[in-house]
């Protein structure tokens, strides 16, 4: 990572505009999506022991 890049120098369309490895924003969105899918709460709560 050489330094800050401008998003305007890349002409991405569609989903590549938000998830790419060339811009800081695209890399950040990939990380947030990955961590969000790993750390999301479970659909059913754990069984409570009585």
mmCIF file with all atom_site columns, N, CA and C in Angstrom:
data_model
loop_
_atom_site.group_PDB
_atom_site.id
_atom_site.type_symbol
_atom_site.label_atom_id
_atom_site.label_alt_id
_atom_site.label_comp_id
_atom_site.label_asym_id
_atom_site.label_entity_id
_atom_site.label_seq_id
_atom_site.pdbx_PDB_ins_code
_atom_site.Cartn_x
_atom_site.Cartn_y
_atom_site.Cartn_z
_atom_site.occupancy
_atom_site.B_iso_or_equiv
_atom_site.pdbx_formal_charge
_atom_site.auth_seq_id
_atom_site.auth_comp_id
_atom_site.auth_asym_id
_atom_site.auth_atom_id
_atom_site.pdbx_PDB_model_num
ATOM 1   N N  . UNK A 1 1  ? 0.845   -1.162  0.000   1.00 0.00 ? 1  UNK A N  1
ATOM 2   C CA . UNK A 1 1  ? 0.000   0.000   0.000   1.00 0.00 ? 1  UNK A CA 1
ATOM 3   C C  . UNK A 1 1  ? 0.894   1.230   0.000   1.00 0.00 ? 1  UNK A C  1
ATOM 4   N N  . UNK A 1 2  ? 0.978   1.851   -1.126  1.00 0.00 ? 2  UNK A N  1
ATOM 5   C CA . UNK A 1 2  ? 1.889   2.957   -1.300  1.00 0.00 ? 2  UNK A CA 1
ATOM 6   C C  . UNK A 1 2  ? 1.382   4.257   -0.704  1.00 0.00 ? 2  UNK A C  1
ATOM 7   N N  . UNK A 1 3  ? 0.099   4.426   -0.624  1.00 0.00 ? 3  UNK A N  1
ATOM 8   C CA . UNK A 1 3  ? -0.442  5.657   -0.082  1.00 0.00 ? 3  UNK A CA 1
ATOM 9   C C  . UNK A 1 3  ? -1.895  5.814   -0.455  1.00 0.00 ? 3  UNK A C  1
ATOM 10  N N  . UNK A 1 4  ? -2.447  6.960   -0.130  1.00 0.00 ? 4  UNK A N  1
ATOM 11  C CA . UNK A 1 4  ? -3.871  7.154   -0.434  1.00 0.00 ? 4  UNK A CA 1
ATOM 12  C C  . UNK A 1 4  ? -4.115  7.209   -1.932  1.00 0.00 ? 4  UNK A C  1
ATOM 13  N N  . UNK A 1 5  ? -5.124  6.496   -2.349  1.00 0.00 ? 5  UNK A N  1
ATOM 14  C CA . UNK A 1 5  ? -5.475  6.507   -3.759  1.00 0.00 ? 5  UNK A CA 1
ATOM 15  C C  . UNK A 1 5  ? -6.793  7.236   -3.914  1.00 0.00 ? 5  UNK A C  1
ATOM 16  N N  . UNK A 1 6  ? -6.961  7.849   -5.042  1.00 0.00 ? 6  UNK A N  1
ATOM 17  C CA . UNK A 1 6  ? -8.241  8.485   -5.318  1.00 0.00 ? 6  UNK A CA 1
ATOM 18  C C  . UNK A 1 6  ? -9.170  7.500   -5.995  1.00 0.00 ? 6  UNK A C  1
ATOM 19  N N  . UNK A 1 7  ? -10.410 7.452   -5.535  1.00 0.00 ? 7  UNK A N  1
ATOM 20  C CA . UNK A 1 7  ? -11.378 6.545   -6.136  1.00 0.00 ? 7  UNK A CA 1
ATOM 21  C C  . UNK A 1 7  ? -11.711 6.947   -7.564  1.00 0.00 ? 7  UNK A C  1
ATOM 22  N N  . UNK A 1 8  ? -11.472 8.199   -7.906  1.00 0.00 ? 8  UNK A N  1
ATOM 23  C CA . UNK A 1 8  ? -11.862 8.679   -9.222  1.00 0.00 ? 8  UNK A CA 1
ATOM 24  C C  . UNK A 1 8  ? -10.969 8.157   -10.345 1.00 0.00 ? 8  UNK A C  1
ATOM 25  N N  . UNK A 1 9  ? -9.797  7.625   -10.040 1.00 0.00 ? 9  UNK A N  1
ATOM 26  C CA . UNK A 1 9  ? -8.926  7.131   -11.102 1.00 0.00 ? 9  UNK A CA 1
ATOM 27  C C  . UNK A 1 9  ? -9.339  5.747   -11.589 1.00 0.00 ? 9  UNK A C  1
ATOM 28  N N  . UNK A 1 10 ? -10.200 5.063   -10.862 1.00 0.00 ? 10 UNK A N  1
ATOM 29  C CA . UNK A 1 10 ? -10.691 3.753   -11.262 1.00 0.00 ? 10 UNK A CA 1
ATOM 30  C C  . UNK A 1 10 ? -12.138 3.888   -11.712 1.00 0.00 ? 10 UNK A C  1
ATOM 31  N N  . UNK A 1 11 ? -12.468 3.249   -12.810 1.00 0.00 ? 11 UNK A N  1
ATOM 32  C CA . UNK A 1 11 ? -13.828 3.313   -13.348 1.00 0.00 ? 11 UNK A CA 1
ATOM 33  C C  . UNK A 1 11 ? -14.513 1.969   -13.158 1.00 0.00 ? 11 UNK A C  1
ATOM 34  N N  . UNK A 1 12 ? -14.936 1.675   -11.930 1.00 0.00 ? 12 UNK A N  1
ATOM 35  C CA . UNK A 1 12 ? -15.612 0.423   -11.637 1.00 0.00 ? 12 UNK A CA 1
ATOM 36  C C  . UNK A 1 12 ? -17.116 0.617   -11.771 1.00 0.00 ? 12 UNK A C  1
ATOM 37  N N  . UNK A 1 13 ? -17.795 -0.452  -12.161 1.00 0.00 ? 13 UNK A N  1
ATOM 38  C CA . UNK A 1 13 ? -19.250 -0.423  -12.232 1.00 0.00 ? 13 UNK A CA 1
ATOM 39  C C  . UNK A 1 13 ? -19.793 -1.637  -11.504 1.00 0.00 ? 13 UNK A C  1
ATOM 40  N N  . UNK A 1 14 ? -21.048 -1.558  -11.133 1.00 0.00 ? 14 UNK A N  1
ATOM 41  C CA . UNK A 1 14 ? -21.693 -2.679  -10.460 1.00 0.00 ? 14 UNK A CA 1
ATOM 42  C C  . UNK A 1 14 ? -21.124 -2.904  -9.074  1.00 0.00 ? 14 UNK A C  1
ATOM 43  N N  . UNK A 1 15 ? -21.044 -4.174  -8.701  1.00 0.00 ? 15 UNK A N  1
ATOM 44  C CA . UNK A 1 15 ? -20.583 -4.529  -7.354  1.00 0.00 ? 15 UNK A CA 1
ATOM 45  C C  . UNK A 1 15 ? -19.090 -4.255  -7.186  1.00 0.00 ? 15 UNK A C  1
ATOM 46  N N  . UNK A 1 16 ? -18.351 -4.226  -8.287  1.00 0.00 ? 16 UNK A N  1
ATOM 47  C CA . UNK A 1 16 ? -16.913 -3.922  -8.214  1.00 0.00 ? 16 UNK A CA 1
ATOM 48  C C  . UNK A 1 16 ? -16.669 -2.515  -7.689  1.00 0.00 ? 16 UNK A C  1
ATOM 49  N N  . UNK A 1 17 ? -17.657 -1.647  -7.839  1.00 0.00 ? 17 UNK A N  1
ATOM 50  C CA . UNK A 1 17 ? -17.520 -0.277  -7.354  1.00 0.00 ? 17 UNK A CA 1
ATOM 51  C C  . UNK A 1 17 ? -17.385 -0.246  -5.837  1.00 0.00 ? 17 UNK A C  1
ATOM 52  N N  . UNK A 1 18 ? -17.997 -1.205  -5.149  1.00 0.00 ? 18 UNK A N  1
ATOM 53  C CA . UNK A 1 18 ? -18.002 -1.222  -3.686  1.00 0.00 ? 18 UNK A CA 1
ATOM 54  C C  . UNK A 1 18 ? -17.046 -2.240  -3.086  1.00 0.00 ? 18 UNK A C  1
ATOM 55  N N  . UNK A 1 19 ? -16.772 -3.330  -3.800  1.00 0.00 ? 19 UNK A N  1
ATOM 56  C CA . UNK A 1 19 ? -15.901 -4.389  -3.297  1.00 0.00 ? 19 UNK A CA 1
ATOM 57  C C  . UNK A 1 19 ? -14.772 -4.606  -4.291  1.00 0.00 ? 19 UNK A C  1
ATOM 58  N N  . UNK A 1 20 ? -13.621 -3.987  -4.050  1.00 0.00 ? 20 UNK A N  1
ATOM 59  C CA . UNK A 1 20 ? -12.456 -4.170  -4.906  1.00 0.00 ? 20 UNK A CA 1
ATOM 60  C C  . UNK A 1 20 ? -11.205 -4.104  -4.048  1.00 0.00 ? 20 UNK A C  1
ATOM 61  N N  . UNK A 1 21 ? -10.074 -4.460  -4.615  1.00 0.00 ? 21 UNK A N  1
ATOM 62  C CA . UNK A 1 21 ? -8.827  -4.454  -3.854  1.00 0.00 ? 21 UNK A CA 1
ATOM 63  C C  . UNK A 1 21 ? -7.919  -3.299  -4.258  1.00 0.00 ? 21 UNK A C  1
ATOM 64  N N  . UNK A 1 22 ? -8.434  -2.373  -5.052  1.00 0.00 ? 22 UNK A N  1
ATOM 65  C CA . UNK A 1 22 ? -7.605  -1.278  -5.537  1.00 0.00 ? 22 UNK A CA 1
ATOM 66  C C  . UNK A 1 22 ? -7.760  -0.001  -4.730  1.00 0.00 ? 22 UNK A C  1
ATOM 67  N N  . UNK A 1 23 ? -8.916  0.220   -4.142  1.00 0.00 ? 23 UNK A N  1
ATOM 68  C CA . UNK A 1 23 ? -9.145  1.453   -3.399  1.00 0.00 ? 23 UNK A CA 1
ATOM 69  C C  . UNK A 1 23 ? -9.298  1.150   -1.912  1.00 0.00 ? 23 UNK A C  1
ATOM 70  N N  . UNK A 1 24 ? -9.026  2.140   -1.100  1.00 0.00 ? 24 UNK A N  1
ATOM 71  C CA . UNK A 1 24 ? -9.160  1.970   0.347   1.00 0.00 ? 24 UNK A CA 1
ATOM 72  C C  . UNK A 1 24 ? -10.606 1.682   0.727   1.00 0.00 ? 24 UNK A C  1
ATOM 73  N N  . UNK A 1 25 ? -11.529 2.349   0.079   1.00 0.00 ? 25 UNK A N  1
ATOM 74  C CA . UNK A 1 25 ? -12.945 2.117   0.373   1.00 0.00 ? 25 UNK A CA 1
ATOM 75  C C  . UNK A 1 25 ? -13.353 0.703   0.011   1.00 0.00 ? 25 UNK A C  1
ATOM 76  N N  . UNK A 1 26 ? -12.886 0.209   -1.121  1.00 0.00 ? 26 UNK A N  1
ATOM 77  C CA . UNK A 1 26 ? -13.215 -1.154  -1.536  1.00 0.00 ? 26 UNK A CA 1
ATOM 78  C C  . UNK A 1 26 ? -12.633 -2.194  -0.602  1.00 0.00 ? 26 UNK A C  1
ATOM 79  N N  . UNK A 1 27 ? -11.404 -1.989  -0.164  1.00 0.00 ? 27 UNK A N  1
ATOM 80  C CA . UNK A 1 27 ? -10.785 -2.919  0.787   1.00 0.00 ? 27 UNK A CA 1
ATOM 81  C C  . UNK A 1 27 ? -11.517 -2.890  2.120   1.00 0.00 ? 27 UNK A C  1
ATOM 82  N N  . UNK A 1 28 ? -11.902 -1.691  2.556   1.00 0.00 ? 28 UNK A N  1
ATOM 83  C CA . UNK A 1 28 ? -12.627 -1.567  3.821   1.00 0.00 ? 28 UNK A CA 1
ATOM 84  C C  . UNK A 1 28 ? -13.969 -2.287  3.747   1.00 0.00 ? 28 UNK A C  1
ATOM 85  N N  . UNK A 1 29 ? -14.673 -2.141  2.638   1.00 0.00 ? 29 UNK A N  1
ATOM 86  C CA . UNK A 1 29 ? -15.966 -2.810  2.491   1.00 0.00 ? 29 UNK A CA 1
ATOM 87  C C  . UNK A 1 29 ? -15.810 -4.323  2.501   1.00 0.00 ? 29 UNK A C  1
ATOM 88  N N  . UNK A 1 30 ? -14.748 -4.843  1.909   1.00 0.00 ? 30 UNK A N  1
ATOM 89  C CA . UNK A 1 30 ? -14.505 -6.293  1.933   1.00 0.00 ? 30 UNK A CA 1
ATOM 90  C C  . UNK A 1 30 ? -14.267 -6.772  3.361   1.00 0.00 ? 30 UNK A C  1
ATOM 91  N N  . UNK A 1 31 ? -13.488 -6.027  4.117   1.00 0.00 ? 31 UNK A N  1
ATOM 92  C CA . UNK A 1 31 ? -13.204 -6.401  5.507   1.00 0.00 ? 31 UNK A CA 1
ATOM 93  C C  . UNK A 1 31 ? -14.473 -6.347  6.348   1.00 0.00 ? 31 UNK A C  1
ATOM 94  N N  . UNK A 1 32 ? -15.259 -5.294  6.191   1.00 0.00 ? 32 UNK A N  1
ATOM 95  C CA . UNK A 1 32 ? -16.489 -5.168  6.973   1.00 0.00 ? 32 UNK A CA 1
ATOM 96  C C  . UNK A 1 32 ? -17.479 -6.273  6.638   1.00 0.00 ? 32 UNK A C  1
ATOM 97  N N  . UNK A 1 33 ? -17.575 -6.641  5.382   1.00 0.00 ? 33 UNK A N  1
ATOM 98  C CA . UNK A 1 33 ? -18.487 -7.719  4.994   1.00 0.00 ? 33 UNK A CA 1
ATOM 99  C C  . UNK A 1 33 ? -18.015 -9.056  5.554   1.00 0.00 ? 33 UNK A C  1
ATOM 100 N N  . UNK A 1 34 ? -16.702 -9.286  5.539   1.00 0.00 ? 34 UNK A N  1
ATOM 101 C CA . UNK A 1 34 ? -16.163 -10.539 6.062   1.00 0.00 ? 34 UNK A CA 1
ATOM 102 C C  . UNK A 1 34 ? -16.394 -10.643 7.563   1.00 0.00 ? 34 UNK A C  1
ATOM 103 N N  . UNK A 1 35 ? -16.013 -9.609  8.303   1.00 0.00 ? 35 UNK A N  1
ATOM 104 C CA . UNK A 1 35 ? -16.199 -9.638  9.751   1.00 0.00 ? 35 UNK A CA 1
ATOM 105 C C  . UNK A 1 35 ? -17.679 -9.654  10.119  1.00 0.00 ? 35 UNK A C  1
ATOM 106 N N  . UNK A 1 36 ? -18.498 -8.959  9.358   1.00 0.00 ? 36 UNK A N  1
ATOM 107 C CA . UNK A 1 36 ? -19.926 -8.951  9.632   1.00 0.00 ? 36 UNK A CA 1
ATOM 108 C C  . UNK A 1 36 ? -20.551 -10.318 9.474   1.00 0.00 ? 36 UNK A C  1
ATOM 109 N N  . UNK A 1 37 ? -20.077 -11.086 8.502   1.00 0.00 ? 37 UNK A N  1
ATOM 110 C CA . UNK A 1 37 ? -20.642 -12.423 8.306   1.00 0.00 ? 37 UNK A CA 1
ATOM 111 C C  . UNK A 1 37 ? -20.116 -13.409 9.343   1.00 0.00 ? 37 UNK A C  1
ATOM 112 N N  . UNK A 1 38 ? -18.909 -13.203 9.835   1.00 0.00 ? 38 UNK A N  1
ATOM 113 C CA . UNK A 1 38 ? -18.333 -14.106 10.837  1.00 0.00 ? 38 UNK A CA 1
ATOM 114 C C  . UNK A 1 38 ? -18.899 -13.808 12.223  1.00 0.00 ? 38 UNK A C  1
ATOM 115 N N  . UNK A 1 39 ? -19.042 -12.545 12.561  1.00 0.00 ? 39 UNK A N  1
ATOM 116 C CA . UNK A 1 39 ? -19.404 -12.153 13.922  1.00 0.00 ? 39 UNK A CA 1
ATOM 117 C C  . UNK A 1 39 ? -20.888 -11.871 14.113  1.00 0.00 ? 39 UNK A C  1
ATOM 118 N N  . UNK A 1 40 ? -21.714 -12.159 13.133  1.00 0.00 ? 40 UNK A N  1
ATOM 119 C CA . UNK A 1 40 ? -23.147 -11.885 13.289  1.00 0.00 ? 40 UNK A CA 1
ATOM 120 C C  . UNK A 1 40 ? -23.743 -12.811 14.344  1.00 0.00 ? 40 UNK A C  1
ATOM 121 N N  . UNK A 1 41 ? -24.783 -12.345 15.013  1.00 0.00 ? 41 UNK A N  1
ATOM 122 C CA . UNK A 1 41 ? -25.391 -13.183 16.060  1.00 0.00 ? 41 UNK A CA 1
ATOM 123 C C  . UNK A 1 41 ? -26.073 -14.408 15.464  1.00 0.00 ? 41 UNK A C  1
ATOM 124 N N  . UNK A 1 42 ? -26.157 -15.444 16.280  1.00 0.00 ? 42 UNK A N  1
ATOM 125 C CA . UNK A 1 42 ? -26.797 -16.678 15.831  1.00 0.00 ? 42 UNK A CA 1
ATOM 126 C C  . UNK A 1 42 ? -28.301 -16.465 15.727  1.00 0.00 ? 42 UNK A C  1
ATOM 127 N N  . UNK A 1 43 ? -28.945 -17.222 14.849  1.00 0.00 ? 43 UNK A N  1
ATOM 128 C CA . UNK A 1 43 ? -30.385 -17.081 14.648  1.00 0.00 ? 43 UNK A CA 1
ATOM 129 C C  . UNK A 1 43 ? -31.171 -17.618 15.834  1.00 0.00 ? 43 UNK A C  1
ATOM 130 N N  . UNK A 1 44 ? -30.717 -18.730 16.416  1.00 0.00 ? 44 UNK A N  1
ATOM 131 C CA . UNK A 1 44 ? -31.414 -19.298 17.565  1.00 0.00 ? 44 UNK A CA 1
ATOM 132 C C  . UNK A 1 44 ? -30.529 -19.147 18.795  1.00 0.00 ? 44 UNK A C  1
ATOM 133 N N  . UNK A 1 45 ? -31.103 -18.758 19.927  1.00 0.00 ? 45 UNK A N  1
ATOM 134 C CA . UNK A 1 45 ? -30.283 -18.620 21.137  1.00 0.00 ? 45 UNK A CA 1
ATOM 135 C C  . UNK A 1 45 ? -29.826 -19.983 21.645  1.00 0.00 ? 45 UNK A C  1
ATOM 136 N N  . UNK A 1 46 ? -28.764 -19.969 22.387  1.00 0.00 ? 46 UNK A N  1
ATOM 137 C CA . UNK A 1 46 ? -28.235 -21.204 22.957  1.00 0.00 ? 46 UNK A CA 1
ATOM 138 C C  . UNK A 1 46 ? -29.223 -21.770 23.973  1.00 0.00 ? 46 UNK A C  1
ATOM 139 N N  . UNK A 1 47 ? -29.204 -23.071 24.138  1.00 0.00 ? 47 UNK A N  1
ATOM 140 C CA . UNK A 1 47 ? -30.096 -23.736 25.089  1.00 0.00 ? 47 UNK A CA 1
ATOM 141 C C  . UNK A 1 47 ? -29.606 -23.431 26.498  1.00 0.00 ? 47 UNK A C  1
ATOM 142 N N  . UNK A 1 48 ? -30.529 -22.981 27.344  1.00 0.00 ? 48 UNK A N  1
ATOM 143 C CA . UNK A 1 48 ? -30.165 -22.645 28.719  1.00 0.00 ? 48 UNK A CA 1
ATOM 144 C C  . UNK A 1 48 ? -30.263 -23.884 29.595  1.00 0.00 ? 48 UNK A C  1
ATOM 145 N N  . UNK A 1 49 ? -29.231 -24.112 30.388  1.00 0.00 ? 49 UNK A N  1
ATOM 146 C CA . UNK A 1 49 ? -29.237 -25.237 31.329  1.00 0.00 ? 49 UNK A CA 1
ATOM 147 C C  . UNK A 1 49 ? -29.981 -24.812 32.589  1.00 0.00 ? 49 UNK A C  1
ATOM 148 N N  . UNK A 1 50 ? -30.802 -25.703 33.136  1.00 0.00 ? 50 UNK A N  1
ATOM 149 C CA . UNK A 1 50 ? -31.568 -25.350 34.336  1.00 0.00 ? 50 UNK A CA 1
ATOM 150 C C  . UNK A 1 50 ? -30.967 -25.953 35.577  1.00 0.00 ? 50 UNK A C  1
#
